PDB file of C-alpha atoms in Angstrom:
ATOM      1  CA  GLN A   1     -56.438  76.005 -56.890  1.00  0.00           C
ATOM      2  CA  VAL A   2     -59.069  74.132 -58.923  1.00  0.00           C
ATOM      3  CA  GLN A   3     -61.656  76.033 -60.950  1.00  0.00           C
ATOM      4  CA  LEU A   4     -64.858  74.610 -62.448  1.00  0.00           C
ATOM      5  CA  ILE A   5     -66.896  76.081 -65.302  1.00  0.00           C
ATOM      6  CA  GLU A   6     -70.282  74.679 -66.307  1.00  0.00           C
ATOM      7  CA  SER A   7     -71.879  75.012 -69.737  1.00  0.00           C
ATOM      8  CA  GLY A   8     -74.687  73.532 -71.809  1.00  0.00           C
ATOM      9  CA  GLY A   9     -77.716  74.864 -69.979  1.00  0.00           C
ATOM     10  CA  GLY A  10     -80.664  76.471 -71.709  1.00  0.00           C
ATOM     11  CA  SER A  11     -84.403  76.302 -72.297  1.00  0.00           C
ATOM     12  CA  VAL A  12     -86.123  73.145 -73.489  1.00  0.00           C
ATOM     13  CA  GLN A  13     -89.653  71.769 -73.687  1.00  0.00           C
ATOM     14  CA  ALA A  14     -90.790  68.928 -71.449  1.00  0.00           C
ATOM     15  CA  GLY A  15     -89.603  65.596 -72.806  1.00  0.00           C
ATOM     16  CA  GLY A  16     -86.512  67.106 -74.375  1.00  0.00           C
ATOM     17  CA  SER A  17     -82.830  66.574 -73.617  1.00  0.00           C
ATOM     18  CA  LEU A  18     -79.770  68.601 -72.648  1.00  0.00           C
ATOM     19  CA  ARG A  19     -76.131  67.740 -72.035  1.00  0.00           C
ATOM     20  CA  LEU A  20     -74.238  69.710 -69.413  1.00  0.00           C
ATOM     21  CA  SER A  21     -70.451  69.969 -69.267  1.00  0.00           C
ATOM     22  CA  CYS A  22     -68.092  70.999 -66.481  1.00  0.00           C
ATOM     23  CA  GLU A  23     -64.484  71.822 -67.298  1.00  0.00           C
ATOM     24  CA  ALA A  24     -61.904  71.645 -64.512  1.00  0.00           C
ATOM     25  CA  SER A  25     -58.732  73.709 -64.663  1.00  0.00           C
ATOM     26  CA  GLY A  26     -55.859  74.626 -62.386  1.00  0.00           C
ATOM     27  CA  ARG A  27     -54.316  72.237 -59.892  1.00  0.00           C
ATOM     28  CA  THR A  28     -56.716  69.329 -60.289  1.00  0.00           C
ATOM     29  CA  TYR A  29     -56.623  66.337 -57.937  1.00  0.00           C
ATOM     30  CA  ASP A  30     -56.519  62.965 -59.721  1.00  0.00           C
ATOM     31  CA  GLY A  31     -58.325  61.151 -56.927  1.00  0.00           C
ATOM     32  CA  ALA A  32     -61.183  63.632 -56.562  1.00  0.00           C
ATOM     33  CA  CYS A  33     -64.816  62.676 -56.724  1.00  0.00           C
ATOM     34  CA  MET A  34     -67.018  64.901 -58.898  1.00  0.00           C
ATOM     35  CA  ALA A  35     -70.724  65.587 -58.660  1.00  0.00           C
ATOM     36  CA  TRP A  36     -73.694  67.509 -60.012  1.00  0.00           C
ATOM     37  CA  PHE A  37     -76.062  69.477 -57.794  1.00  0.00           C
ATOM     38  CA  ARG A  38     -79.050  71.663 -58.554  1.00  0.00           C
ATOM     39  CA  GLN A  39     -80.810  74.420 -56.680  1.00  0.00           C
ATOM     40  CA  ILE A  40     -84.133  76.229 -56.878  1.00  0.00           C
ATOM     41  CA  PRO A  41     -84.128  79.732 -55.325  1.00  0.00           C
ATOM     42  CA  GLY A  42     -85.046  79.534 -51.654  1.00  0.00           C
ATOM     43  CA  LYS A  43     -84.468  75.777 -51.506  1.00  0.00           C
ATOM     44  CA  GLU A  44     -81.553  73.665 -50.305  1.00  0.00           C
ATOM     45  CA  ARG A  45     -79.055  72.534 -52.912  1.00  0.00           C
ATOM     46  CA  GLU A  46     -79.844  68.976 -54.048  1.00  0.00           C
ATOM     47  CA  GLY A  47     -77.261  66.364 -54.981  1.00  0.00           C
ATOM     48  CA  ILE A  48     -78.398  64.573 -58.138  1.00  0.00           C
ATOM     49  CA  ALA A  49     -75.397  62.581 -59.391  1.00  0.00           C
ATOM     50  CA  ARG A  50     -71.806  61.765 -58.461  1.00  0.00           C
ATOM     51  CA  ILE A  51     -68.966  59.768 -60.003  1.00  0.00           C
ATOM     52  CA  ALA A  52     -65.771  58.276 -58.573  1.00  0.00           C
ATOM     53  CA  PRO A  53     -62.290  59.137 -59.921  1.00  0.00           C
ATOM     54  CA  GLY A  54     -62.092  55.984 -62.043  1.00  0.00           C
ATOM     55  CA  GLY A  55     -65.460  56.685 -63.650  1.00  0.00           C
ATOM     56  CA  GLY A  56     -66.883  53.234 -62.930  1.00  0.00           C
ATOM     57  CA  ASP A  57     -68.810  54.023 -59.747  1.00  0.00           C
ATOM     58  CA  SER A  58     -71.823  56.313 -60.150  1.00  0.00           C
ATOM     59  CA  ALA A  59     -74.780  57.184 -57.958  1.00  0.00           C
ATOM     60  CA  TYR A  60     -77.971  59.182 -58.528  1.00  0.00           C
ATOM     61  CA  GLY A  61     -80.656  60.908 -56.574  1.00  0.00           C
ATOM     62  CA  ASP A  62     -84.104  59.335 -56.721  1.00  0.00           C
ATOM     63  CA  SER A  63     -85.587  62.310 -58.555  1.00  0.00           C
ATOM     64  CA  VAL A  64     -83.368  61.815 -61.628  1.00  0.00           C
ATOM     65  CA  LYS A  65     -82.613  58.089 -61.569  1.00  0.00           C
ATOM     66  CA  GLY A  66     -83.249  56.485 -64.945  1.00  0.00           C
ATOM     67  CA  ARG A  67     -83.309  59.825 -66.769  1.00  0.00           C
ATOM     68  CA  PHE A  68     -79.873  61.386 -66.121  1.00  0.00           C
ATOM     69  CA  THR A  69     -76.416  59.910 -66.743  1.00  0.00           C
ATOM     70  CA  ILE A  70     -73.153  61.205 -65.289  1.00  0.00           C
ATOM     71  CA  SER A  71     -69.786  60.580 -66.958  1.00  0.00           C
ATOM     72  CA  ARG A  72     -66.262  61.975 -66.951  1.00  0.00           C
ATOM     73  CA  ALA A  73     -63.283  62.166 -69.283  1.00  0.00           C
ATOM     74  CA  ARG A  74     -60.005  63.453 -67.825  1.00  0.00           C
ATOM     75  CA  SER A  75     -60.834  66.945 -66.513  1.00  0.00           C
ATOM     76  CA  THR A  76     -64.346  67.212 -67.959  1.00  0.00           C
ATOM     77  CA  LEU A  77     -67.553  66.142 -66.233  1.00  0.00           C
ATOM     78  CA  TYR A  78     -70.794  65.548 -68.138  1.00  0.00           C
ATOM     79  CA  LEU A  79     -74.463  65.184 -67.306  1.00  0.00           C
ATOM     80  CA  GLN A  80     -76.782  63.801 -69.986  1.00  0.00           C
ATOM     81  CA  MET A  81     -80.357  64.754 -69.126  1.00  0.00           C
ATOM     82  CA  ASN A  82     -83.204  62.993 -70.957  1.00  0.00           C
ATOM     83  CA  ASN A  83     -86.986  63.178 -70.623  1.00  0.00           C
ATOM     84  CA  LEU A  84     -86.761  66.523 -68.876  1.00  0.00           C
ATOM     85  CA  LYS A  85     -89.665  67.674 -66.724  1.00  0.00           C
ATOM     86  CA  PRO A  86     -90.722  71.168 -65.584  1.00  0.00           C
ATOM     87  CA  GLU A  87     -89.659  70.237 -62.042  1.00  0.00           C
ATOM     88  CA  ASP A  88     -86.081  69.841 -63.330  1.00  0.00           C
ATOM     89  CA  THR A  89     -85.911  73.625 -63.765  1.00  0.00           C
ATOM     90  CA  ALA A  90     -83.020  74.843 -61.589  1.00  0.00           C
ATOM     91  CA  MET A  91     -79.497  76.171 -61.524  1.00  0.00           C
ATOM     92  CA  TYR A  92     -77.123  73.241 -62.025  1.00  0.00           C
ATOM     93  CA  TYR A  93     -73.685  73.182 -60.391  1.00  0.00           C
ATOM     94  CA  CYS A  94     -70.719  70.865 -60.673  1.00  0.00           C
ATOM     95  CA  ALA A  95     -68.519  70.203 -57.666  1.00  0.00           C
ATOM     96  CA  THR A  96     -65.284  68.510 -56.661  1.00  0.00           C
ATOM     97  CA  THR A  97     -62.926  68.398 -53.701  1.00  0.00           C
ATOM     98  CA  GLU A  98     -59.298  69.310 -53.050  1.00  0.00           C
ATOM     99  CA  GLY A  99     -57.741  66.320 -51.333  1.00  0.00           C
ATOM    100  CA  MET A 100     -59.363  63.161 -50.023  1.00  0.00           C
ATOM    101  CA  GLY A 101     -62.884  63.134 -48.694  1.00  0.00           C
ATOM    102  CA  PHE A 102     -66.273  61.503 -48.820  1.00  0.00           C
ATOM    103  CA  CYS A 103     -67.819  60.874 -52.229  1.00  0.00           C
ATOM    104  CA  GLY A 104     -71.568  61.211 -51.970  1.00  0.00           C
ATOM    105  CA  LEU A 105     -74.504  63.504 -52.671  1.00  0.00           C
ATOM    106  CA  GLU A 106     -74.083  65.841 -49.695  1.00  0.00           C
ATOM    107  CA  GLN A 107     -72.890  69.439 -50.077  1.00  0.00           C
ATOM    108  CA  SER A 108     -70.412  68.972 -47.234  1.00  0.00           C
ATOM    109  CA  HIS A 109     -68.450  66.415 -49.268  1.00  0.00           C
ATOM    110  CA  TYR A 110     -67.241  69.103 -51.691  1.00  0.00           C
ATOM    111  CA  ASN A 111     -65.280  72.311 -51.350  1.00  0.00           C
ATOM    112  CA  VAL A 112     -64.916  73.486 -54.969  1.00  0.00           C
ATOM    113  CA  TRP A 113     -67.940  74.702 -56.909  1.00  0.00           C
ATOM    114  CA  GLY A 114     -68.644  76.107 -60.353  1.00  0.00           C
ATOM    115  CA  GLN A 115     -70.694  79.214 -61.117  1.00  0.00           C
ATOM    116  CA  GLY A 116     -73.688  77.207 -62.325  1.00  0.00           C
ATOM    117  CA  THR A 117     -75.657  76.911 -65.553  1.00  0.00           C
ATOM    118  CA  GLN A 118     -79.405  77.507 -65.771  1.00  0.00           C
ATOM    119  CA  VAL A 119     -81.780  74.819 -67.041  1.00  0.00           C
ATOM    120  CA  THR A 120     -85.380  75.791 -67.752  1.00  0.00           C
ATOM    121  CA  VAL A 121     -87.976  73.204 -68.794  1.00  0.00           C
ATOM    122  CA  SER A 122     -91.352  74.403 -70.061  1.00  0.00           C
ATOM    123  CA  SER A 123     -94.557  72.379 -70.253  1.00  0.00           C
TER     124      SER A 123
END
C-alpha cells in the first residue's frame, strides 16, 4: 500500500510563491507517474501538472503553464508555484498509481491520493 502526504500549503498574497511537497511511503512503485490536482468546493478536481517516472517528461494544465513547475526526487514530489493569483485558491492533492496505467491529467489515471493541503491566495 502506498500512502501520500502533502505539505507546504498556506496563505499568501497575490504575486507570491509557495512550494508544495508530497512524500510517498509504503510499497511505492518505481514506474509510477505522479501528479498534482486541485479542487474548489463544489467543482470537479482539476489536473494541473504531472511528471513521468524518470522525471524528464512533464505536462501542465493551461491555467498554470508558465507559473508552476513540477519535479520529483526519489519518493518526494514537488510543485513550485510562482506568481500566484486569487483564482489559484484551492485544496491541492498529489496522486500516483499502483501498477501501470495512463500518465495524464485525468482523475481516472490515478488510484492513490493524499489528504490535500490548502492554498489560499489573497488580493
